[in-house]
Steps between C-alpha positions, in 0.01 A plus 500: 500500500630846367546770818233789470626793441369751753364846372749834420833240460610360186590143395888389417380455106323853486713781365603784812309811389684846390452829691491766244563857639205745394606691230471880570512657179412824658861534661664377149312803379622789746857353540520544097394838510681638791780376240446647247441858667850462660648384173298831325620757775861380498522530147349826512774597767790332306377665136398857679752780388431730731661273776838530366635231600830540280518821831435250782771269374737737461453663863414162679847419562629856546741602797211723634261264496705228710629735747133598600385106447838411774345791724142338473616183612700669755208656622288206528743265700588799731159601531375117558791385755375864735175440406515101642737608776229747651249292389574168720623756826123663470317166419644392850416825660130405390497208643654618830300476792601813595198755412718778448748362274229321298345872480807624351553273203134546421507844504850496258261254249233793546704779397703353207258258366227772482694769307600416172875415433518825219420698751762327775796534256434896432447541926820342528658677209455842620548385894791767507186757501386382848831402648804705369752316696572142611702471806632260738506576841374449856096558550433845619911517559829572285507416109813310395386491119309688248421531122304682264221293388535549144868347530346205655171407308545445207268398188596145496474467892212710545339203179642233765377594827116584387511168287663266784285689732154480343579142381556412875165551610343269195765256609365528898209392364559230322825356705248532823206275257796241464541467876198486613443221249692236693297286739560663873545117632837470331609844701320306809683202437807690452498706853369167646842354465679814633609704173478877485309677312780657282607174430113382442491752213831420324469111541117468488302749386704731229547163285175396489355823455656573178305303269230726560726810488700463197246532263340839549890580573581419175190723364599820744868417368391577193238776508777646666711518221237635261467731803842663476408656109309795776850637610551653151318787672755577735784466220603171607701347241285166429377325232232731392695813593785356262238493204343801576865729517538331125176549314453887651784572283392262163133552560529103420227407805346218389799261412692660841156390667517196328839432633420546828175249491713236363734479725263541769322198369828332490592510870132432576541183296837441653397568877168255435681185380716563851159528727391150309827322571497623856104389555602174339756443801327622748209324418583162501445400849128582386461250202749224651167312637375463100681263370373238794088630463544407139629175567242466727226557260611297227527202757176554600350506186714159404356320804148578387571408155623141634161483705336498162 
């Protein structure tokens, strides 16, 4: 006597059956057209004489235009190392359980995340207006030191103080989101067996709590390069300031502007292939548990397959 074959399984001499995907025609449809407007606009870019792009070429490699491309850079690392610095010292003011401390690093955030940064880098430019003098000295006593101002601040520090300073308080923010993101039982845990807290947050706590602080690093990292085109108005010799000194004397502004965006798109590039790599690393001790829940699936769908 043949074995019955029970309902919804299939017999050893009956073909498996195919899973076709759904076709979705609609998505064939857009993902040609969104071609073939890129493909139209670039060749209308590439084929467009008034871009003169025989003008970018020639000044896209100029002496001019890589001093104030070295000074950019320069102005973003700088400006990023003061701005992480003061950033991690405030974050840990915040979380202080000292009222008064915590009060201060808010009220820091307050005052240079709620004025724009254009309007920090001028206040800082023209400082020597409410403070002719910097000296060094005793409080309410004898002055050992002093200079005039104007000596002192310059354009390019006056561009790196308000960008590392208003770039701390964004990275308060998001260094104190990366703390606060590790469990509190693995700081319990950790005074539990007698270690400090210093040594809780170097050991313990900073590790862990950069996989969620690298990423929206890597985005302030670089908005804050794209940032640094604004000291142009202070006659800081960057990037855009570089472009700008050529094409007021060619009256060439659209390849000198031109210049400038490609090279900005450059480093962007450049900068996001780094934050990728660097979430890659950090992020494996987040996907090392996949590898062993797809095993565990397909075994579980080959035992049911033998029950059949």
């Amino acid at each position: 006597m043949q074995n019955a074959v029970s309902p919804g399984t299939l017999s050893d001499n009956e073909p498996a059956l195919e899973v076709i995907p759904l076709k979705n025609n609609s998505l064939r449809v857009l993902i040609v057209v969104v071609t073939a407007i890129a493909l139209a606009v670039f060749y209308g870019v590439i084929t467009n004489e008034n871009f003169q792009w025989e003008i970018v070429w020639k000044y896209f490699f100029s002496a001019a235009v890589l001093k104030g491309l070295l000074n950019t850079i320069s102005l973003t690392i700088i400006g990023m190392a003061i701005g992480m610095t003061v950033g991690l010292i405030l974050a840990f003011l915040r979380l202080s359980p000292s009222k008064f401390l915590a009060g201060c690093a808010a009220y820091y955030i307050w005052i240079f995340r709620g004025t724009p940064l254009l309007v920090q880098i001028i206040l800082l430019y023209n400082i020597s207006i409410l403070y002719p003098t910097i000296s060094i000295g005793i409080p309410f006593g004898p002055t050992f030191v002093t200079w005039d101002t104007n000596s002192v601040v310059t354009p390019f520090l006056a561009a790196i103080l308000a960008l590392g300073l208003n770039e701390a308080a964004f990275m308060c923010e998001v260094i104190r989101g990366g703390l606060l993101s590790v469990d509190s039982g693995q700081t319990e845990a950790a005074q539990a067996l007698g270690m400090r807290k210093g040594l809780i947050r170097r050991r313990i706590v900073i590790p862990q709590a950069m996989r969620s602080i690298l990423p929206p690093t890597g985005n302030q990292f670089i908005s804050l390069m794209k940032a640094t085109s604004m000291v142009s108005v202070i006659a800081s010799y960057d990037l855009l300031y570089s472009v700008q000194t050529i094409y007021s004397r060619t009256f060439e502004t659209i390849p000198l502007l031109l210049v400038a965006t490609i090279w900005y798109l450059v480093i962007v590039s450049l900068l996001m292939v780094v934050q990728v790599w660097i979430e890659r690393r950090y992020s494996k001790g987040a996907t090392r548990n996949q590898p062993l829940q797809q095993s565990l699936i397909s075994a579980l769908f080959k035992s049911k397959g033998a029950e059949a």
